């Protein structure tokens, strides 16, 4: 029997299927009716409507129940049977807004798009014309398998840009770059220069430098040449504008919370103060900020619902999946000479770093792609936890790409939270051939980890991967890419599981599952309105569902 609004005002939390709570004498600020609501709340997985007050969900129920709560000051939104899900959470994002605004982009940051080497050369040549000789000319968001030329970019291509400027093209994966001859010359790198630990100067069949440089070897080249400089005020403005820009992009794709890999903390606060921060931030510190946290006794969780200190920024243990430099226990299939990737830290140094952070009460987070690196990180954490036990530490494993049965057991025992690639299963299937089907059965292993009871979360790793949550969900559900190839189908998960990975598991990763990640009374009113239902559309169309609205704290921060 329908209840009156007056009756609802006095209901206890258990009154109607546990969905409604007392709201005092205030009217809800907003009610959303006639929706298909997937709450990700096991107590009430489905609903039709919700009410919001003071930035939180105050009631979740049927349209009749929620409509009865509306008062004269309540706004009403008729969802017209559109789908509502909790706000999406990205647990690993470099949030590079300044790059998007100010740098030369030689690839598409957000979608699958093929470009030509000639177009890359033309863009950089135009930049070189307005750049003094001797200064760097650089391109970003390059993807080596998204070239119409069907061959590798090389030093000779980049020599066409300029012989007076050092030129670099940076792979969006973040672990390899391509350089022209001037860049090598200024750095004093020749074909006889040995590879440094944790990196390579790649060579062609004749032993000549081919332009590609991986991981730690890039530092030797980047020290050469001169770069554009900015005053402190100019730098601060660029950081503020970049953050405001990327925030608009996040909510356009339905992201309401994002784990930022470092960044300018003061700029982040300034953008919030001026009202341009549209998403919530789990700030992941490194360098001087992390040192200051440890010295000051600031632990994970300090902050508020908009900006909060989370885990550390990723401490890198190995190379890249997309660029084929991650550390494997067996050689890359077909590699000659046999190549097992790059380990970028020693076990002793890793042990010391993890122990220092763990002792300080800060959630540890390491970049570990390959099984070798994951083993090293787990070893370091196990040692730190034995020496300095902490309850519910939730060590975060960024990427956690290639697993095996023993690693899964140890991940579960450690209470670790993998933040795994999301969009890669759609966007990067053209790179899976470098690993082969047998390895791909154990890569981005959402099925295996969820079945083991691990809280696997979504980490796009933007800029290395697009951050669109729906693209990520489609890849998790289908394991089929843009090129129609399917890899590791044994790791497919359901739509409901993919939603949980992108919502409540993301909240769990930052110890925030009590306040976000599902649509339930008392939680932050972060939600997304979708034009269609990912449960009912064809699974290969999930990524194409339009985002109609994104709400953060009940405020509509994006409307299509």
Coordinates of C-alpha atoms in Angstrom, one line a residue:
X1 CA 0.0 0.0 0.0
X2 CA 1.4 3.4 -0.9
X3 CA 2.6 5.6 2.0
X4 CA 1.9 9.3 2.4
X5 CA 4.8 11.7 2.5
X6 CA 4.1 12.4 6.2
X7 CA 4.4 8.7 6.9
X8 CA 7.7 8.5 5.1
X9 CA 9.1 11.3 7.1
X10 CA 8.8 9.2 10.2
X11 CA 9.9 5.8 8.8
X12 CA 12.9 4.2 10.3
X13 CA 15.7 2.9 8.1
X14 CA 14.2 -0.6 8.1
X15 CA 10.7 0.7 7.2
X16 CA 10.6 -0.1 3.5
X17 CA 13.0 -2.8 2.5
X18 CA 15.7 -0.9 4.4
X19 CA 15.7 1.8 1.7
X20 CA 14.2 4.8 3.4
X21 CA 15.6 6.9 6.3
X22 CA 14.2 9.8 8.3
X23 CA 14.9 13.1 6.7
X24 CA 13.9 15.4 9.6
X25 CA 11.5 18.1 8.5
X26 CA 13.4 19.0 5.3
X27 CA 12.2 18.2 1.9
X28 CA 14.6 16.4 -0.4
X29 CA 16.4 18.8 -2.7
X30 CA 16.0 16.4 -5.7
X31 CA 14.0 13.3 -6.5
X32 CA 14.7 11.2 -9.6
X33 CA 11.8 9.1 -10.7
X34 CA 10.9 6.4 -13.3
X35 CA 14.5 5.0 -13.7
X36 CA 16.1 1.7 -13.9
X37 CA 18.5 2.0 -10.9
X38 CA 21.3 -0.5 -10.5
X39 CA 22.4 0.3 -6.9
X40 CA 25.3 -2.1 -6.5
X41 CA 23.9 -2.4 -3.0
X42 CA 23.3 -6.1 -2.1
X43 CA 20.6 -5.1 0.3
X44 CA 18.5 -3.6 -2.6
X45 CA 20.1 -4.3 -6.0
X46 CA 17.4 -2.7 -8.0
X47 CA 15.2 0.4 -7.6
X48 CA 13.1 2.9 -9.6
X49 CA 13.8 6.2 -7.9
X50 CA 15.9 8.0 -5.4
X51 CA 15.8 11.1 -3.2
X52 CA 18.8 13.4 -2.5
X53 CA 19.4 16.0 0.3
X54 CA 22.6 17.7 1.4
X55 CA 24.6 15.9 -1.2
X56 CA 23.6 12.4 -0.1
X57 CA 21.1 9.8 -1.0
X58 CA 18.3 10.0 1.6
X59 CA 16.0 7.4 0.1
X60 CA 16.0 4.7 -2.5
X61 CA 12.8 2.9 -3.5
X62 CA 9.9 2.8 -6.0
X63 CA 8.7 5.7 -7.9
X64 CA 5.5 5.9 -5.8
X65 CA 7.5 5.8 -2.6
X66 CA 10.0 8.5 -3.6
X67 CA 7.4 10.7 -5.3
X68 CA 5.6 10.9 -2.0
X69 CA 8.6 12.4 -0.3
X70 CA 8.7 15.4 -2.6
X71 CA 7.8 18.8 -1.1
X72 CA 7.2 22.2 -2.5
X73 CA 11.0 22.9 -2.7
X74 CA 11.9 19.6 -4.2
X75 CA 13.1 19.4 -7.8
X76 CA 11.9 16.4 -9.8
X77 CA 13.7 14.7 -12.6
X78 CA 11.8 12.2 -14.7
X79 CA 14.4 9.7 -15.9
X80 CA 12.0 8.2 -18.5
X81 CA 13.2 4.7 -17.9
X82 CA 16.8 5.5 -18.5
X83 CA 19.4 3.6 -16.5
X84 CA 21.1 5.0 -13.3
X85 CA 24.3 3.6 -11.8
X86 CA 26.7 4.8 -9.1
X87 CA 29.3 7.3 -10.3
X88 CA 32.3 5.5 -11.9
X89 CA 35.6 5.4 -10.0
X90 CA 39.0 5.3 -11.8
X91 CA 41.7 4.1 -9.4
X92 CA 44.7 4.9 -11.5
X93 CA 44.9 8.1 -13.6
X94 CA 47.7 10.5 -14.4
X95 CA 45.2 13.3 -15.0
X96 CA 47.3 15.0 -17.5
X97 CA 45.3 18.1 -18.3
X98 CA 48.2 20.3 -19.1
X99 CA 49.4 17.9 -21.8
X100 CA 46.0 17.9 -23.4
X101 CA 45.8 21.7 -23.4
X102 CA 49.4 22.8 -24.2
X103 CA 51.3 20.0 -26.0
X104 CA 51.4 18.6 -29.5
X105 CA 49.1 15.6 -29.5
X106 CA 50.1 13.1 -32.2
X107 CA 47.4 10.5 -31.3
X108 CA 43.8 10.5 -30.1
X109 CA 43.7 10.5 -26.2
X110 CA 40.2 9.2 -25.9
X111 CA 39.3 6.8 -28.8
X112 CA 40.8 4.3 -31.2
X113 CA 42.2 6.3 -34.2
X114 CA 44.9 5.5 -36.7
X115 CA 47.3 8.2 -37.8
X116 CA 50.2 8.3 -40.3
X117 CA 53.8 8.9 -39.6
X118 CA 53.6 11.7 -42.1
X119 CA 51.0 13.4 -39.9
X120 CA 53.2 13.1 -36.9
X121 CA 56.1 14.6 -38.8
X122 CA 54.0 17.5 -40.1
X123 CA 52.7 18.4 -36.6
X124 CA 56.1 18.3 -35.1
X125 CA 57.6 20.2 -38.0
X126 CA 55.1 23.0 -37.5
X127 CA 56.1 23.1 -33.8
X128 CA 59.8 23.2 -34.8
X129 CA 59.2 26.3 -37.0
X130 CA 58.1 28.3 -33.9
X131 CA 60.8 26.8 -31.6
X132 CA 64.4 28.2 -31.3
X133 CA 67.1 25.7 -32.4
X134 CA 68.4 23.5 -29.7
X135 CA 65.1 23.4 -27.8
X136 CA 63.0 20.2 -27.6
X137 CA 60.2 19.5 -29.9
X138 CA 57.9 16.8 -28.5
X139 CA 54.8 14.9 -29.3
X140 CA 52.5 13.0 -27.0
X141 CA 49.9 10.3 -27.1
X142 CA 51.7 8.2 -29.7
X143 CA 50.6 4.6 -30.1
X144 CA 52.9 2.4 -32.0
X145 CA 50.1 0.0 -33.1
X146 CA 47.8 2.7 -34.3
X147 CA 49.8 3.7 -37.4
X148 CA 48.4 3.5 -40.9
X149 CA 52.0 2.9 -42.2
X150 CA 52.1 -0.6 -40.5
X151 CA 55.7 -0.1 -39.6
X152 CA 57.7 1.3 -36.7
X153 CA 58.4 4.9 -36.2
X154 CA 62.2 5.4 -36.3
X155 CA 65.0 7.9 -35.9
X156 CA 65.0 8.7 -39.7
X157 CA 61.4 9.7 -39.6
X158 CA 62.1 12.2 -36.8
X159 CA 65.2 13.5 -38.5
X160 CA 62.7 14.8 -41.1
X161 CA 61.2 17.1 -38.4
X162 CA 64.5 18.9 -37.7
X163 CA 68.2 18.5 -37.6
X164 CA 68.5 21.6 -35.4
X165 CA 66.2 20.5 -32.6
X166 CA 66.1 17.5 -30.4
X167 CA 62.9 15.7 -31.2
X168 CA 61.0 13.2 -29.1
X169 CA 57.7 11.3 -29.6
X170 CA 56.4 9.9 -26.3
X171 CA 54.4 6.7 -26.4
X172 CA 51.2 7.1 -24.5
X173 CA 52.1 4.1 -22.4
X174 CA 54.7 6.2 -20.6
X175 CA 57.7 3.8 -20.8
X176 CA 59.1 4.3 -24.3
X177 CA 60.1 7.3 -26.4
X178 CA 61.4 7.8 -29.9
X179 CA 64.2 10.3 -30.7
X180 CA 65.9 11.9 -33.6
X181 CA 69.6 12.0 -34.2
X182 CA 70.0 15.4 -32.7
X183 CA 68.6 14.2 -29.4
X184 CA 71.1 11.3 -29.3
X185 CA 74.0 13.7 -30.3
X186 CA 73.2 16.2 -27.5
X187 CA 73.1 13.4 -24.9
X188 CA 76.3 11.8 -26.2
X189 CA 74.6 8.5 -26.9
X190 CA 76.1 6.4 -29.7
X191 CA 75.5 2.9 -31.0
X192 CA 78.3 1.7 -28.7
X193 CA 76.7 3.2 -25.5
X194 CA 75.8 0.3 -23.2
X195 CA 72.2 -0.1 -22.0
X196 CA 71.7 1.2 -18.4
X197 CA 70.1 -0.9 -15.7
X198 CA 66.3 -1.0 -16.3
X199 CA 66.3 0.3 -19.8
X200 CA 67.5 0.0 -23.4
X201 CA 68.7 2.0 -26.4
X202 CA 67.2 -0.1 -29.1
X203 CA 69.1 -0.9 -32.3
X204 CA 68.2 -2.0 -35.8
X205 CA 69.5 -5.1 -37.5
X206 CA 72.8 -3.3 -38.4
X207 CA 73.4 -2.3 -34.8
X208 CA 72.5 1.3 -35.3
X209 CA 70.3 3.3 -32.9
X210 CA 66.8 3.0 -34.3
X211 CA 65.3 5.8 -32.1
X212 CA 63.4 3.8 -29.6
X213 CA 64.5 4.1 -26.0
X214 CA 62.8 2.3 -23.1
X215 CA 62.2 2.9 -19.4
X216 CA 65.2 4.2 -17.4
X217 CA 67.4 4.7 -20.4
X218 CA 65.2 7.7 -21.4
X219 CA 66.6 9.8 -18.5
X220 CA 70.1 9.9 -20.2
X221 CA 68.6 11.5 -23.3
X222 CA 66.1 13.8 -21.7
X223 CA 68.9 15.6 -19.9
X224 CA 70.2 17.0 -23.2
X225 CA 68.8 20.0 -25.0
X226 CA 66.8 22.9 -23.6
X227 CA 63.1 23.1 -22.8
X228 CA 60.6 25.9 -22.6
X229 CA 60.5 27.5 -19.2
X230 CA 57.7 29.3 -17.4
X231 CA 57.5 31.7 -14.5
X232 CA 56.0 30.3 -11.3
X233 CA 52.8 32.2 -12.0
X234 CA 52.6 30.9 -15.5
X235 CA 53.3 27.3 -14.3
X236 CA 50.6 27.7 -11.6
X237 CA 48.1 28.9 -14.2
X238 CA 48.8 26.1 -16.6
X239 CA 48.3 23.6 -13.8
X240 CA 45.0 25.1 -12.7
X241 CA 43.7 25.3 -16.3
X242 CA 44.8 21.8 -17.0
X243 CA 43.1 20.4 -14.0
X244 CA 39.9 22.2 -14.7
X245 CA 40.0 20.9 -18.3
X246 CA 40.5 17.3 -17.4
X247 CA 37.8 17.5 -14.7
X248 CA 35.3 18.4 -17.4
X249 CA 36.5 15.4 -19.5
X250 CA 36.1 13.0 -16.5
X251 CA 32.5 13.9 -15.8
X252 CA 31.7 13.8 -19.5
X253 CA 32.5 10.1 -19.4
X254 CA 30.7 9.5 -16.1
X255 CA 33.7 9.5 -13.7
X256 CA 32.9 11.0 -10.3
X257 CA 36.0 9.9 -8.4
X258 CA 39.5 9.7 -9.7
X259 CA 42.7 8.6 -8.1
X260 CA 45.3 11.2 -9.2
X261 CA 48.9 10.1 -9.6
X262 CA 50.5 13.0 -7.9
X263 CA 50.1 16.5 -9.6
X264 CA 50.2 20.0 -8.2
X265 CA 48.3 19.8 -4.9
X266 CA 48.0 23.6 -4.5
X267 CA 46.6 23.9 -8.0
X268 CA 44.1 21.2 -7.2
X269 CA 42.9 23.1 -4.1
X270 CA 42.8 26.4 -6.1
X271 CA 40.6 24.7 -8.8
X272 CA 38.3 23.4 -6.1
X273 CA 38.1 26.9 -4.5
X274 CA 37.1 28.5 -7.7
X275 CA 34.4 25.9 -8.3
X276 CA 36.0 24.1 -11.3
X277 CA 36.7 20.8 -9.6
X278 CA 33.8 18.6 -10.8
X279 CA 35.0 15.2 -9.6
X280 CA 36.3 13.8 -6.2
X281 CA 40.1 13.2 -5.9
X282 CA 42.0 10.5 -4.0
X283 CA 45.4 12.2 -4.2
X284 CA 48.4 9.8 -4.5
X285 CA 51.6 11.4 -3.3
X286 CA 55.2 10.9 -4.2
X287 CA 58.5 12.7 -3.9
X288 CA 58.5 15.8 -1.6
X289 CA 54.8 15.6 -0.9
X290 CA 55.1 12.0 0.3
X291 CA 58.2 12.9 2.3
X292 CA 56.3 15.7 4.0
X293 CA 53.4 13.4 4.8
X294 CA 55.7 11.0 6.5
X295 CA 57.6 13.7 8.4
X296 CA 54.3 15.3 9.5
X297 CA 52.5 12.1 10.4
X298 CA 49.8 12.6 7.8
X299 CA 48.3 9.2 7.0
X300 CA 46.1 7.8 4.2
X301 CA 42.6 9.2 4.6
X302 CA 43.4 12.7 5.7
X303 CA 41.2 15.2 3.9
X304 CA 37.5 15.5 3.1
X305 CA 35.1 14.0 0.6
X306 CA 36.5 16.1 -2.3
X307 CA 40.2 15.9 -1.9
X308 CA 41.7 13.2 0.3
X309 CA 45.2 11.6 0.6
X310 CA 45.0 8.1 -0.7
X311 CA 47.7 5.5 -1.4
X312 CA 51.1 6.6 -2.6
X313 CA 51.6 7.3 -6.2
X314 CA 52.8 4.2 -8.1
X315 CA 56.3 3.2 -7.2
X316 CA 57.6 1.6 -10.4
X317 CA 58.9 -1.9 -10.2
X318 CA 58.9 -2.9 -13.9
X319 CA 58.1 -1.7 -17.4
X320 CA 55.0 -1.4 -19.6
X321 CA 52.4 -3.9 -20.8
X322 CA 51.4 -1.9 -23.9
X323 CA 55.0 -1.2 -24.8
X324 CA 56.2 -4.8 -24.2
X325 CA 58.8 -4.0 -21.5
X326 CA 57.0 -5.4 -18.4
X327 CA 59.1 -8.0 -16.5
X328 CA 58.1 -11.6 -17.3
X329 CA 59.4 -14.9 -15.8
X330 CA 59.7 -16.3 -19.3
X331 CA 60.9 -14.6 -22.5
X332 CA 58.5 -12.7 -24.7
X333 CA 57.1 -15.1 -27.3
X334 CA 59.3 -15.0 -30.4
X335 CA 61.8 -12.5 -29.0
X336 CA 65.4 -12.8 -30.4
X337 CA 67.6 -12.6 -28.5
X338 CA 65.3 -13.8 -25.6
X339 CA 63.9 -10.7 -23.8
X340 CA 62.1 -10.8 -20.4
X341 CA 61.4 -7.0 -20.0
X342 CA 62.7 -4.5 -17.6
X343 CA 62.9 -4.6 -13.8
X344 CA 63.3 -1.0 -12.6
X345 CA 64.1 -1.5 -8.9
X346 CA 66.1 -3.9 -6.8
X347 CA 64.5 -6.0 -4.2
X348 CA 66.5 -4.4 -1.4
X349 CA 65.5 -0.8 -2.4
X350 CA 61.9 -1.9 -2.9
X351 CA 61.8 -3.5 0.6
X352 CA 63.1 -0.4 2.1
X353 CA 60.7 1.9 0.3
X354 CA 57.6 -0.3 1.1
X355 CA 58.6 -0.6 4.8
X356 CA 59.1 3.2 5.2
X357 CA 55.7 4.0 3.7
X358 CA 53.9 1.1 5.5
X359 CA 55.3 2.1 8.9
X360 CA 54.0 5.6 8.4
X361 CA 50.4 4.4 8.1
X362 CA 50.3 5.3 4.4
X363 CA 48.7 2.9 1.9
X364 CA 51.5 1.4 -0.3
X365 CA 51.0 1.4 -4.0
X366 CA 53.4 -0.1 -6.6
X367 CA 53.4 -0.3 -10.4
X368 CA 53.8 -4.0 -11.0
X369 CA 52.8 -5.4 -14.4
X370 CA 54.6 -8.6 -14.9
X371 CA 54.6 -11.7 -12.7
X372 CA 58.2 -11.0 -11.7
X373 CA 57.4 -7.5 -10.5
X374 CA 54.2 -8.6 -8.7
X375 CA 56.2 -11.2 -6.8
X376 CA 58.8 -8.6 -5.8
X377 CA 56.2 -6.2 -4.5
X378 CA 54.3 -8.9 -2.6
X379 CA 57.6 -10.0 -1.1
X380 CA 58.3 -6.5 0.0
X381 CA 54.9 -6.0 1.5
X382 CA 54.9 -9.3 3.3
X383 CA 58.2 -8.5 4.9
X384 CA 56.9 -5.0 6.0
X385 CA 53.7 -6.4 7.3
X386 CA 55.5 -9.0 9.4
X387 CA 57.8 -6.4 10.9
X388 CA 55.1 -3.8 11.4
X389 CA 51.7 -5.4 11.4
X390 CA 48.7 -3.2 10.4
X391 CA 45.1 -4.2 10.1
X392 CA 43.3 -3.7 6.8
X393 CA 46.3 -2.1 5.1
X394 CA 45.0 -2.9 1.5
X395 CA 48.3 -2.5 -0.4
X396 CA 47.4 -1.4 -3.9
X397 CA 48.9 -3.1 -6.9
X398 CA 48.7 -0.8 -9.9
X399 CA 48.2 -2.8 -13.1
X400 CA 48.8 -6.3 -11.6
X401 CA 48.7 -7.6 -15.2
X402 CA 50.1 -11.1 -15.4
X403 CA 49.2 -13.4 -12.5
X404 CA 49.6 -17.1 -11.6
X405 CA 47.9 -19.2 -9.0
X406 CA 50.6 -18.5 -6.3
X407 CA 50.4 -14.8 -6.9
X408 CA 46.6 -14.9 -6.6
X409 CA 46.9 -16.7 -3.2
X410 CA 49.3 -14.2 -1.9
X411 CA 47.3 -11.2 -3.2
X412 CA 44.3 -12.5 -1.3
X413 CA 46.3 -13.2 1.8
X414 CA 47.8 -9.7 1.8
X415 CA 44.3 -8.1 1.4
X416 CA 45.8 -6.4 -1.7
X417 CA 43.7 -4.4 -4.1
X418 CA 44.7 -4.7 -7.8
X419 CA 43.9 -1.6 -9.9
X420 CA 43.9 -3.2 -13.3
X421 CA 43.7 -1.9 -16.8
X422 CA 40.2 -1.3 -18.0
X423 CA 40.0 -0.1 -21.5
X424 CA 43.0 -2.2 -22.7
X425 CA 40.9 -5.2 -23.5
X426 CA 39.1 -3.1 -26.2
X427 CA 41.7 -0.5 -27.1
X428 CA 44.9 -2.5 -27.0
X429 CA 44.0 -5.9 -28.5
X430 CA 46.4 -5.1 -31.3
X431 CA 49.2 -5.6 -28.8
X432 CA 48.0 -8.9 -27.3
X433 CA 49.6 -10.8 -30.2
X434 CA 53.0 -9.9 -28.7
X435 CA 52.1 -12.0 -25.7
X436 CA 50.0 -14.8 -27.2
X437 CA 46.8 -16.5 -26.1
X438 CA 48.4 -18.6 -23.3
X439 CA 49.8 -15.5 -21.5
X440 CA 46.6 -13.5 -22.2
X441 CA 44.6 -16.1 -20.3
X442 CA 46.4 -14.8 -17.2
X443 CA 46.5 -11.1 -18.1
X444 CA 44.0 -8.5 -16.7
X445 CA 42.6 -11.5 -14.9
X446 CA 39.4 -10.0 -13.5
X447 CA 37.5 -13.4 -13.5
X448 CA 40.3 -15.2 -11.6
X449 CA 40.7 -12.5 -9.0
X450 CA 37.0 -11.9 -8.4
X451 CA 36.5 -15.6 -8.0
X452 CA 39.3 -15.6 -5.4
X453 CA 37.4 -12.9 -3.4
X454 CA 39.9 -10.2 -4.3
X455 CA 38.5 -6.6 -4.6
X456 CA 39.8 -6.0 -8.1
X457 CA 39.3 -2.3 -9.1
X458 CA 39.4 -0.3 -12.3
X459 CA 42.5 1.7 -13.2
X460 CA 42.5 3.2 -16.7
X461 CA 46.2 4.4 -16.4
X462 CA 45.3 7.4 -18.6
X463 CA 47.2 8.6 -20.5
X464 CA 48.4 5.1 -21.4
X465 CA 44.8 4.0 -21.9
X466 CA 41.6 5.9 -22.6
X467 CA 39.6 6.4 -19.4
X468 CA 36.1 5.9 -20.6
X469 CA 34.5 3.5 -18.0
X470 CA 32.0 2.1 -20.5
X471 CA 34.8 1.2 -22.9
X472 CA 36.4 -0.6 -20.0
X473 CA 33.3 -2.4 -19.1
X474 CA 32.8 -3.6 -22.6
X475 CA 36.3 -5.0 -22.7
X476 CA 35.8 -6.8 -19.3
X477 CA 32.6 -8.4 -20.5
X478 CA 33.6 -9.4 -24.0
X479 CA 37.5 -9.5 -24.0
X480 CA 37.0 -8.5 -27.7
X481 CA 38.8 -5.5 -29.1
X482 CA 38.2 -2.8 -31.7
X483 CA 39.8 -5.2 -34.3
X484 CA 37.2 -7.9 -33.5
X485 CA 39.8 -10.3 -32.0
X486 CA 39.2 -12.0 -28.7
X487 CA 41.9 -12.8 -26.2
X488 CA 41.7 -14.5 -22.8
X489 CA 37.9 -15.2 -23.0
X490 CA 38.3 -17.2 -19.7
X491 CA 38.6 -13.8 -17.9
X492 CA 35.3 -12.4 -19.0
X493 CA 33.0 -11.1 -16.3
X494 CA 29.3 -10.2 -16.2
X495 CA 27.9 -6.7 -16.6
X496 CA 27.0 -6.6 -12.9
X497 CA 30.5 -7.5 -11.9
X498 CA 32.0 -4.9 -14.3
X499 CA 29.8 -2.3 -12.7
X500 CA 31.0 -3.3 -9.3
X501 CA 34.6 -3.2 -10.4
X502 CA 34.1 0.4 -11.6
X503 CA 32.2 1.5 -8.5
X504 CA 32.1 -0.2 -5.1
X505 CA 35.5 -1.9 -5.7
X506 CA 37.0 1.5 -6.5
X507 CA 35.6 2.9 -3.3
X508 CA 37.1 0.0 -1.4
X509 CA 40.5 0.6 -3.0
X510 CA 40.6 4.0 -1.2
X511 CA 38.9 2.8 2.1
X512 CA 35.8 4.8 1.1
X513 CA 33.2 2.0 0.6
X514 CA 31.2 3.4 3.5
X515 CA 30.5 6.7 1.8
X516 CA 30.6 6.0 -2.0
X517 CA 30.5 3.3 -4.7
X518 CA 26.8 2.3 -4.4
X519 CA 23.4 4.0 -4.3
X520 CA 22.3 3.6 -0.7
X521 CA 20.9 5.8 1.9
X522 CA 23.5 8.0 3.6
X523 CA 26.1 7.7 0.8
X524 CA 27.3 10.5 -1.3
X525 CA 24.9 11.2 -4.2
X526 CA 27.3 10.5 -7.0
X527 CA 25.5 8.8 -9.9
X528 CA 25.4 8.6 -13.7
X529 CA 22.4 8.6 -16.0
X530 CA 22.8 6.3 -19.1
X531 CA 20.7 6.5 -22.2
X532 CA 20.5 2.7 -22.4
X533 CA 21.0 -0.3 -20.1
X534 CA 24.4 -2.1 -20.4
X535 CA 22.6 -5.3 -19.3
X536 CA 20.3 -5.3 -22.3
X537 CA 22.2 -3.7 -25.2
X538 CA 24.4 -5.9 -27.3
X539 CA 27.6 -6.4 -25.4
X540 CA 29.7 -4.9 -28.2
X541 CA 27.7 -1.7 -27.9
X542 CA 28.2 -1.0 -24.2
X543 CA 30.9 1.6 -24.9
X544 CA 28.6 3.5 -27.2
X545 CA 25.9 4.1 -24.6
X546 CA 25.6 7.9 -24.2
X547 CA 26.2 9.5 -20.8
X548 CA 23.1 11.7 -20.3
X549 CA 24.0 13.2 -16.9
X550 CA 26.7 12.9 -14.3
X551 CA 25.9 14.0 -10.7
X552 CA 28.4 14.6 -7.9
X553 CA 26.8 15.2 -4.5
X554 CA 23.5 15.5 -6.3
X555 CA 24.6 18.4 -8.4
X556 CA 24.5 17.9 -12.2
X557 CA 28.1 18.5 -13.3
X558 CA 27.6 17.2 -16.8
X559 CA 24.5 17.2 -19.0
X560 CA 24.5 16.0 -22.6

